[in-house]
Short mmCIF file of C-alpha atoms in Angstrom, two decimals:
data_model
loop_
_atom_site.label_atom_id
_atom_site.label_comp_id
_atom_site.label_asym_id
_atom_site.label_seq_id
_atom_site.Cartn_x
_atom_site.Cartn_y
_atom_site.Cartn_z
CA UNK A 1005 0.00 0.00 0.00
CA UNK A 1006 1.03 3.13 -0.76
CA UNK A 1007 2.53 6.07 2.01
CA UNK A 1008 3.77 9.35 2.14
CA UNK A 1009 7.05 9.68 1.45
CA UNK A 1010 7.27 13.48 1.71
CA UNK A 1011 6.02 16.74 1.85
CA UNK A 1012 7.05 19.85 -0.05
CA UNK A 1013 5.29 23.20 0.83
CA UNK A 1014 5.04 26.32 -1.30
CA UNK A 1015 4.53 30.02 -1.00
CA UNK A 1016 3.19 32.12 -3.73
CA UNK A 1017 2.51 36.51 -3.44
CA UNK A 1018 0.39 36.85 -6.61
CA UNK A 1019 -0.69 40.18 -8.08
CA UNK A 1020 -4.20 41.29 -8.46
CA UNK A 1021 -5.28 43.79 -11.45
CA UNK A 1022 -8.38 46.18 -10.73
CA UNK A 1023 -10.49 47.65 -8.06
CA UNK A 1024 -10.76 45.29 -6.15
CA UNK A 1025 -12.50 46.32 -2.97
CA UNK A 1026 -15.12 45.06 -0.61
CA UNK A 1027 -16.75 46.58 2.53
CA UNK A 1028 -14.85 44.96 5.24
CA UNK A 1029 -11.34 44.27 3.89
CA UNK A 1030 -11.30 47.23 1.73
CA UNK A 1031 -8.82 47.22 -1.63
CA UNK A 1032 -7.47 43.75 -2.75
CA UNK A 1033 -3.95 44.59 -4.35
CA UNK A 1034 -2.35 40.83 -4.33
CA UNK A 1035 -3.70 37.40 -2.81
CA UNK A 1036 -1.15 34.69 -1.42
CA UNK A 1037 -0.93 30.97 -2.36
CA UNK A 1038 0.41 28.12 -0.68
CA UNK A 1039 0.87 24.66 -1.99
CA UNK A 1040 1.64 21.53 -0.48
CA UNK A 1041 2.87 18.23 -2.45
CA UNK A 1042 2.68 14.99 -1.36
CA UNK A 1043 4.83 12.80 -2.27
CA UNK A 1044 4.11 8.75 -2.72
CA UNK A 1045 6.15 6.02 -2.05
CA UNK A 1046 4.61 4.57 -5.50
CA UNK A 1047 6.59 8.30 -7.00
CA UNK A 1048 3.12 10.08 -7.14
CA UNK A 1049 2.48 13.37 -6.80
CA UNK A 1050 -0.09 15.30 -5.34
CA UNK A 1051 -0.57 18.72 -4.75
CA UNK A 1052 -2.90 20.88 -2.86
CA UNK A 1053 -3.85 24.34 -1.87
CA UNK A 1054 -5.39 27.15 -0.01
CA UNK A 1055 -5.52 30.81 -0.62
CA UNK A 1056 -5.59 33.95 1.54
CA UNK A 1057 -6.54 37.75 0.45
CA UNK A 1058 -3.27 38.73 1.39
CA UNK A 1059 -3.06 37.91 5.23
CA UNK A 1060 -1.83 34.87 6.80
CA UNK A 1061 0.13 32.88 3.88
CA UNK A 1062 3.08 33.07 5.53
CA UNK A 1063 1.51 31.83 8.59
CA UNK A 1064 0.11 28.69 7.01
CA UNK A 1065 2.68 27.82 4.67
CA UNK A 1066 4.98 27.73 8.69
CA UNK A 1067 2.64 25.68 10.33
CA UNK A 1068 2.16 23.31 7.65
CA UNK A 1069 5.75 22.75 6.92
CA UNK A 1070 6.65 23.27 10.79
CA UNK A 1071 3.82 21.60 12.68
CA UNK A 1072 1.76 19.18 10.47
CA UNK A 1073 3.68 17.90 7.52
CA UNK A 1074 6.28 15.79 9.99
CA UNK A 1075 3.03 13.76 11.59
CA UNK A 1076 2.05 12.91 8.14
CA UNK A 1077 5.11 11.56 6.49
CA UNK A 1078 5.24 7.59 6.63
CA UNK A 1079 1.20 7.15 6.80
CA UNK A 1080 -0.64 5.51 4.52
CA UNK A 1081 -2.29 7.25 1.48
CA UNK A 1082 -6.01 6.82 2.02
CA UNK A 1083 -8.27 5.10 -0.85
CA UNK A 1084 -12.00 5.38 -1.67
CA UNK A 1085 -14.28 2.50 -1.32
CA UNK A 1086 -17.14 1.37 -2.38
CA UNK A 1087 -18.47 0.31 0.73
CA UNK A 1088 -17.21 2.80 3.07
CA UNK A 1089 -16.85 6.15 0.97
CA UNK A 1090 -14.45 8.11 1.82
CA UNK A 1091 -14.34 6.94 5.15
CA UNK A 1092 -10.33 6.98 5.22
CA UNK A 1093 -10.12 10.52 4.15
CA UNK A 1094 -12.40 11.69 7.27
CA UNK A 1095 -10.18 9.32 9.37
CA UNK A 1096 -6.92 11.12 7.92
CA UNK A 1097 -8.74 15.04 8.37
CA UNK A 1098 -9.51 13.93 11.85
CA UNK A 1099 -5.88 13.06 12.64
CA UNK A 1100 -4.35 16.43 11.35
CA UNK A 1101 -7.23 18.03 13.06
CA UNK A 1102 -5.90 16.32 16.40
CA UNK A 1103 -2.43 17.22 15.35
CA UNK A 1104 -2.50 20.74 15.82
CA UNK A 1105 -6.35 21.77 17.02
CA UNK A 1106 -5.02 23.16 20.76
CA UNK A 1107 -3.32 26.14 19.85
CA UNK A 1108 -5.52 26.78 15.76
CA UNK A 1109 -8.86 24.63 15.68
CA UNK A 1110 -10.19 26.28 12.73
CA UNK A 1111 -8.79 29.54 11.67
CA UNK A 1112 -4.96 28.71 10.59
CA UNK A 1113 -5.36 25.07 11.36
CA UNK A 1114 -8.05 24.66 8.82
CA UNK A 1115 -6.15 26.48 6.15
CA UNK A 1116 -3.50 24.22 7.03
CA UNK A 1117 -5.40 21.00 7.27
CA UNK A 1118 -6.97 22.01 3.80
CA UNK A 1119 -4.14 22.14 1.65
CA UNK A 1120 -2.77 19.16 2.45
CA UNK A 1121 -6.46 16.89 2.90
CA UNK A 1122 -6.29 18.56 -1.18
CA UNK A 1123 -3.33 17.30 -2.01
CA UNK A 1124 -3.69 13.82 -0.28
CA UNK A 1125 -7.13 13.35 -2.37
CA UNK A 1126 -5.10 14.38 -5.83
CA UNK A 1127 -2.43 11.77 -5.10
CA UNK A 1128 -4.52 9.33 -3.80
CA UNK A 1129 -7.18 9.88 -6.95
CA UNK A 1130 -4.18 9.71 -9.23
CA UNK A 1131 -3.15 6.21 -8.17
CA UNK A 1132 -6.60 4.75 -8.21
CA UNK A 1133 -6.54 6.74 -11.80
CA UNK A 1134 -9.73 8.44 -10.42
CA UNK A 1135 -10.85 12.03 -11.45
CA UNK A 1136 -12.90 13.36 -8.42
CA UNK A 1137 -15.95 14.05 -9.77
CA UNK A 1138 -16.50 9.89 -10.47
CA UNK A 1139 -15.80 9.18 -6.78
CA UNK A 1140 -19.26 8.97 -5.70
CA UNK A 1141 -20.72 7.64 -9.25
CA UNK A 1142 -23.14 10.65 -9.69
CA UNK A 1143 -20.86 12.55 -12.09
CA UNK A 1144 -22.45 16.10 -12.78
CA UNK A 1145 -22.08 16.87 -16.38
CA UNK A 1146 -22.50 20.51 -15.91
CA UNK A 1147 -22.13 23.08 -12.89
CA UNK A 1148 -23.49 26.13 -12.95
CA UNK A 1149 -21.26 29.01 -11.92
CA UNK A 1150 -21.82 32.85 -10.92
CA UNK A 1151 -19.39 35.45 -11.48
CA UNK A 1152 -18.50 37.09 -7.91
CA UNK A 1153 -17.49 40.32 -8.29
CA UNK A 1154 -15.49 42.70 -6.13
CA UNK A 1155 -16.44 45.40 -7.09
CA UNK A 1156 -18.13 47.59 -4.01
CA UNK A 1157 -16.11 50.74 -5.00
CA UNK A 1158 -16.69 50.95 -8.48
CA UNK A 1159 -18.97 53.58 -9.39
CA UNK A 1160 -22.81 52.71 -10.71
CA UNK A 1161 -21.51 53.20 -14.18
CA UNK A 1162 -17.91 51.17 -14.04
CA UNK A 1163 -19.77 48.11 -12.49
CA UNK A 1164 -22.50 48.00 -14.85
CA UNK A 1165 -19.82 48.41 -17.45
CA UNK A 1166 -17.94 45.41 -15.91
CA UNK A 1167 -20.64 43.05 -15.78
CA UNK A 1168 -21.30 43.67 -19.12
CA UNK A 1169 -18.23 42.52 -19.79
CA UNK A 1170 -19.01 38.98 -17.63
CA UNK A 1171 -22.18 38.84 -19.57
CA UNK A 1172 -20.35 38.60 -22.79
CA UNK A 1173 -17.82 36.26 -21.64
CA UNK A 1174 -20.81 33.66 -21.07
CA UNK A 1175 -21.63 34.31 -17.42
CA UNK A 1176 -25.31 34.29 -16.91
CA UNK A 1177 -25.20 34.84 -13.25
CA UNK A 1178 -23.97 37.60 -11.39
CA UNK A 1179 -23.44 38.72 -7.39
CA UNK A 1180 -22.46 42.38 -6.43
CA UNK A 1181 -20.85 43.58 -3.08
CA UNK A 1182 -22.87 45.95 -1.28
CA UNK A 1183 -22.35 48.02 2.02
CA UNK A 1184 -21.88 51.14 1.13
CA UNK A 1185 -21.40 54.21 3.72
CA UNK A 1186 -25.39 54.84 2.25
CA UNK A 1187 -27.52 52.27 1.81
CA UNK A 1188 -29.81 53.79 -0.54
CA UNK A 1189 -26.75 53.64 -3.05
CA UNK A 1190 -26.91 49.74 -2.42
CA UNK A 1191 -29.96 49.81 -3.16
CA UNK A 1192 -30.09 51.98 -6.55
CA UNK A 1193 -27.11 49.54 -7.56
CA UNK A 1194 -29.60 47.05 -7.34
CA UNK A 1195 -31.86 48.44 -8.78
CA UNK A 1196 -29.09 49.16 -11.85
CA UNK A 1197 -27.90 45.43 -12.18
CA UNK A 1198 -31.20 44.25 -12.07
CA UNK A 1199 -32.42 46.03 -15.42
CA UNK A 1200 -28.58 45.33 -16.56
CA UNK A 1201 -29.13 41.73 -16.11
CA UNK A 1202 -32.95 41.39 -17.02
CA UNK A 1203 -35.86 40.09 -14.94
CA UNK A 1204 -34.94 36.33 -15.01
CA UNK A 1205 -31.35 36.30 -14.21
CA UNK A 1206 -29.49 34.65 -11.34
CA UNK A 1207 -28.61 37.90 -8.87
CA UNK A 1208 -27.28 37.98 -5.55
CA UNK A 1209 -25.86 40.37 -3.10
CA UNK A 1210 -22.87 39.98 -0.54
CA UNK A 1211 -22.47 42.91 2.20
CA UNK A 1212 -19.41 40.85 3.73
CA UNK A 1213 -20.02 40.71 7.16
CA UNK A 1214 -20.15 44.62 7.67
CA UNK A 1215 -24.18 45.29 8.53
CA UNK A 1216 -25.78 45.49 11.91
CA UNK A 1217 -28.88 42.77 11.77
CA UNK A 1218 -31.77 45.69 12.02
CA UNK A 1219 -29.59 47.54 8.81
CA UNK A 1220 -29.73 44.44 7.12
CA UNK A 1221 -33.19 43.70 7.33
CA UNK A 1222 -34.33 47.13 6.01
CA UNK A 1223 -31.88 46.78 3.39
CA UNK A 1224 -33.39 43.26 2.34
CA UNK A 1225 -36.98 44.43 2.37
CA UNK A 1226 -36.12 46.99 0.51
CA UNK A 1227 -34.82 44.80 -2.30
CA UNK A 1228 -37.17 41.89 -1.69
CA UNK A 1229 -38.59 43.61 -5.17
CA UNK A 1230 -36.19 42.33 -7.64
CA UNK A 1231 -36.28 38.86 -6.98
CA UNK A 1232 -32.12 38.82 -5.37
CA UNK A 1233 -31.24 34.98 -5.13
CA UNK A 1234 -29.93 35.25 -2.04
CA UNK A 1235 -28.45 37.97 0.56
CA UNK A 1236 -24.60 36.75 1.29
CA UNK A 1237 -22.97 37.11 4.68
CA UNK A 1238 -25.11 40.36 6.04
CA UNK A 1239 -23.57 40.19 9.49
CA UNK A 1240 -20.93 38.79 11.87
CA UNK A 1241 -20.67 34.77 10.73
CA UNK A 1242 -20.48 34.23 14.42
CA UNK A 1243 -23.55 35.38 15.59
CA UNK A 1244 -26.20 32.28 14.32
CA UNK A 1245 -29.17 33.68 16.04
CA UNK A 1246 -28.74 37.34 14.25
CA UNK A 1247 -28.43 35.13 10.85
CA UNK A 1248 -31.89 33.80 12.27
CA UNK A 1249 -33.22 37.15 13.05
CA UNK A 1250 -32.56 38.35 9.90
CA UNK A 1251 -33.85 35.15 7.62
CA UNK A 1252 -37.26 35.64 9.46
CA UNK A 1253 -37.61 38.76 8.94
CA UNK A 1254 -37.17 38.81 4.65
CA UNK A 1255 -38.20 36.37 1.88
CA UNK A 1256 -34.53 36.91 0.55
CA UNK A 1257 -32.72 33.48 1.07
CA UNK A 1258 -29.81 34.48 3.52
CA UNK A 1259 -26.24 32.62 2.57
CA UNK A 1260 -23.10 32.08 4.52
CA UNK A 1261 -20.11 29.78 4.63
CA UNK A 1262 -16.62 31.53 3.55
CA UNK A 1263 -15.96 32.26 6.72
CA UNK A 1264 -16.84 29.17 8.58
CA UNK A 1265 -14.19 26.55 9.10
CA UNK A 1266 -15.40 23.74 10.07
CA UNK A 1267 -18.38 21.41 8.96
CA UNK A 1268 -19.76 21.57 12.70
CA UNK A 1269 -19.93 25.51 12.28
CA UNK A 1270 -21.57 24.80 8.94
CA UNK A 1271 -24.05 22.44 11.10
CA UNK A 1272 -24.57 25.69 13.62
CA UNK A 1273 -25.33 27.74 10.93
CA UNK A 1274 -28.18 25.44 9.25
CA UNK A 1275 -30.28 24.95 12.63
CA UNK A 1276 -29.23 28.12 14.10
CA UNK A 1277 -28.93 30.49 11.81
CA UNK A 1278 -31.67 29.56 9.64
CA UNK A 1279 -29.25 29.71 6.89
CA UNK A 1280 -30.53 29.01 3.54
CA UNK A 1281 -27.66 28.52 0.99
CA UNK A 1282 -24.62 27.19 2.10
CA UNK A 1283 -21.44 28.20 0.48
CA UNK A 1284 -18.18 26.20 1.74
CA UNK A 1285 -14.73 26.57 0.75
CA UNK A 1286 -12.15 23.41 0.31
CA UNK A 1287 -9.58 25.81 1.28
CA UNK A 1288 -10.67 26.62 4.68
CA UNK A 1289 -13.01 23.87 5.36
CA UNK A 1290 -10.58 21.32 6.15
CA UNK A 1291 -9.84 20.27 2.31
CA UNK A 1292 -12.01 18.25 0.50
CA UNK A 1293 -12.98 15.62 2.86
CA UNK A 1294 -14.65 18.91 5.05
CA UNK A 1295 -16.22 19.75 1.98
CA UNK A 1296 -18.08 16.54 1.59
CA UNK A 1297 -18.87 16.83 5.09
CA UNK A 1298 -20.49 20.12 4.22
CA UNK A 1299 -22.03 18.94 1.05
CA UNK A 1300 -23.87 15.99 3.42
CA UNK A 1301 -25.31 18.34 5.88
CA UNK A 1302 -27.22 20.22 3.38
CA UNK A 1303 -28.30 16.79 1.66
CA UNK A 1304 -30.07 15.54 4.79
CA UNK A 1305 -31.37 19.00 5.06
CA UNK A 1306 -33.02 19.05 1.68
CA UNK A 1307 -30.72 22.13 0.54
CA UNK A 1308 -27.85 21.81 -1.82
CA UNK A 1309 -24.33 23.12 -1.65
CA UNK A 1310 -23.00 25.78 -3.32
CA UNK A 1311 -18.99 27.19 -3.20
CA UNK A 1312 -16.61 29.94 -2.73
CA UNK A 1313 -13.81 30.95 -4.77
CA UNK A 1314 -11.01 28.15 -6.17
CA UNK A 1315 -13.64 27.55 -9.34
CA UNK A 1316 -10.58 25.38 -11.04
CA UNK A 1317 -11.30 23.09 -8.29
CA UNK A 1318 -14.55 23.14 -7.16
CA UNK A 1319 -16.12 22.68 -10.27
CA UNK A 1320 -14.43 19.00 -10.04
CA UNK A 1321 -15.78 18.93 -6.23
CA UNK A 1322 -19.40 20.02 -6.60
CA UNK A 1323 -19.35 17.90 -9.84
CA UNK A 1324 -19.13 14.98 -7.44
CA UNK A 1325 -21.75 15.19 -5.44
CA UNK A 1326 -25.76 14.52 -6.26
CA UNK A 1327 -26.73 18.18 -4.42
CA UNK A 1328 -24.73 20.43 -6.55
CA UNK A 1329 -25.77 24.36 -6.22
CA UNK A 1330 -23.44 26.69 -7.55
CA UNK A 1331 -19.75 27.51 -7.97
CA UNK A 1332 -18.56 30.95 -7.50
CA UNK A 1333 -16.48 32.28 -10.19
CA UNK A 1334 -14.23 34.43 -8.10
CA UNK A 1335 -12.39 37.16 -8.58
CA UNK A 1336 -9.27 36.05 -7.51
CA UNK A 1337 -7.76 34.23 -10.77
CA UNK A 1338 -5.97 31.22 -9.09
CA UNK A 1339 -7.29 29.82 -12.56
CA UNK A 1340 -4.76 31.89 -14.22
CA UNK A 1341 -1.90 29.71 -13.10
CA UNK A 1342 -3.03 26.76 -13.96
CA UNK A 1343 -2.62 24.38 -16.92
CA UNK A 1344 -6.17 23.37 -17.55
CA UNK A 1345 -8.03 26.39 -16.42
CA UNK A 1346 -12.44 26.01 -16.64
CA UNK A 1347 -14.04 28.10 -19.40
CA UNK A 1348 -17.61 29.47 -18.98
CA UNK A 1349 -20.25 28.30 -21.17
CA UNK A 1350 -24.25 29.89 -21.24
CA UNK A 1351 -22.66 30.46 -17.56
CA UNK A 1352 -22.15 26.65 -16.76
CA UNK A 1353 -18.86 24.99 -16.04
CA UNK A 1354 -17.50 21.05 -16.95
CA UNK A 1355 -15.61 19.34 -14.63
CA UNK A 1356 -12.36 17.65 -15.56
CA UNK A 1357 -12.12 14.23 -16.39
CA UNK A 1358 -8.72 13.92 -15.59
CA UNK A 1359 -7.67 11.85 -12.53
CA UNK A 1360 -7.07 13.09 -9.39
CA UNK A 1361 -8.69 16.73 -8.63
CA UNK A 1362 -8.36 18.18 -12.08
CA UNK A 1363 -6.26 20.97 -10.89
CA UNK A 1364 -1.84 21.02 -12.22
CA UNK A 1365 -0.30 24.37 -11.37
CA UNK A 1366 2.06 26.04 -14.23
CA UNK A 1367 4.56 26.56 -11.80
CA UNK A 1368 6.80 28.60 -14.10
CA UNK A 1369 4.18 31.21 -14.23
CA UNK A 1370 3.60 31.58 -10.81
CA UNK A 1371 7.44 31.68 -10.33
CA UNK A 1372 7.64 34.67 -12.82
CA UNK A 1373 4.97 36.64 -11.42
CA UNK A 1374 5.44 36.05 -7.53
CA UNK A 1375 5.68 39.42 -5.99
#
């Protein structure tokens, strides 16, 4: 049976072009990548990754080389099976978890945890000459996808401009930041995009954490008008019972998840905050085995799971699983490095067929352009 061998860990500074700016972490002028590869003793290799907004990557790419890497090396590579699922990779998660949860559960740790859970799946997939999305046998042919825009400081004019530009690229779905100083500007921009994108269209809203629960109801009922697929993160992720308050109190379907770290918070936020989309990230959910963890919650809840950011990967993920909602098509272009990136088409993605997670980094490029 195969066992790691080694573990190499990576640190990327990549630029970002634009205006990129949202209401609680203001202008977005470079995000950081780390990867980890895992090395077989069969000579496979598997890489994985998380991604920060330009905090913290120095941080986890430490810890992981530091503190978790050393407990993996010489353990067997998990494998999928038909009786027990992916039973090994939850029995893997839970062991890094253990490794390091006293001084990071969630926060750093999951980051941690997540790129290398990512890149034990892609070696592990890669030996049983597996692409992801045919681990479960309910291949998704098609994902739909949203483009995610960060755009909160662009005027009216310049963000109507650049989602015309998305429109034309194939995206059929669109989400705007909002939390302006004023919100009747967030809501005229809704207003804007709504006639922009047509009656019918997929439209959401994300105010990033940054509204007091009373604001954001006002600001939902005000909107309730043009039909806004859901209201994204309107308060502190922390505080379930406002994300309660606030679902009650709007027909708006209220979303969270990019900012929750484990599946149990994911768990909190279903039966106490009412939540009604779930959006989970394989970087900061503990990897791809917290993903699927994720993705189960909402099953047995009747819901379906939707994702944040790293679309060159979590097309493959959500293409896996029989509940897929819809991958985010985010703004930071982790795509751009890497050798097979996911085109939009009538603003649906395909996941790869290649095995392991359908995700090989041109690591040439990101050498040239690390800042």
């Amino acid at each position: 049976m195969s066992k790691i061998s080694d573990i190499k860990v990576d640190y990327y500074k990549l630029p970002l072009i634009g205006n990129l700016v949202d209401a609680l972490h203001g202008r977005h002028d470079y995000f950081e990548v780390v990867l980890a590869t895992v090395i077989t003793s069969e000579g496979t290799k598997g890489v994985g990754y998380t991604y920060t907004g330009g905090i913290g990557g120095i941080a986890i790419a430490k810890m992981l080389e530091i503190d978790l890497a050393p407990k993996m090396i010489g353990k067997e590579l998990p494998r999928i099976s038909k009786h027990f699922g992916y039973e090994e990779f939850r029995q893997m998660n839970l062991d890094m978890n253990n490794a390091i949860h006293y001084v990071a559960r969630g926060g750093i740790a999951s980051f941690v945890i997540s790129a290398l859970d990512i890149a034990i799946w892609d070696a592990s997939l890669k030996e049983a000459n597996l692409a992801i999305a045919d681990v479960f046998g309910t291949r998704q042919s098609t994902v739909k996808t949203y483009h995610g825009g960060i755009d909160l400081m662009l005027t009216e004019k310049e963000l109507l401009e650049s989602l015309d530009v998305k429109l034309k690229e194939g995206h059929t779905r669109v989400k705007i930041k909002v939390g302006r100083e004023n919100l009747v500007e967030d809501i005229d921009r809704v207003e804007a995009v709504r006639k922009l994108v047509g009656k019918d269209a997929w439209f959401a809203v994300d105010a990033n954490m940054v509204m007091h629960p009373d604001t954001a109801i006002r600001f939902a009922q005000n909107i309730e008008k043009y039909d806004i697929a859901w209201f994204e993160e309107p308060t502190n992720p922390d505080k379930y019972k406002d994300y309660a308050k606030i679902s009650e109190n709007t027909i708006i379907p209220i979303a969270m998840g990019e900012n929750l770290h484990t599946a149990y918070e994911h768990e909190l936020a279903f039966d106490i905050g009412k939540v009604s989309e779930i959006i989970p990230d394989c970087s900061n959910v503990c990897g791809i085995t917290g993903f699927f963890d994720v993705a189960h919650l909402a099953k047995v809840r009747g819901r379906n799971v939707n994702s944040h950011g790293m679309q060159e990967l979590h097309v493959n993920v959500l293409g896996a699983v029989d509940n897929p909602g819809l991958v985010e098509y985010h703004s930071f272009p982790i795509y751009l490095y890497t050798n097979e990136p996911r085109i939009v088409k009538g603003g649906d993605l395909v996941p790869s067929k290649i095995p392991g997670t359908g995700v090989s980094f041109n690591f040439e490029k990101m050498e040239k352009e690390k800042q």
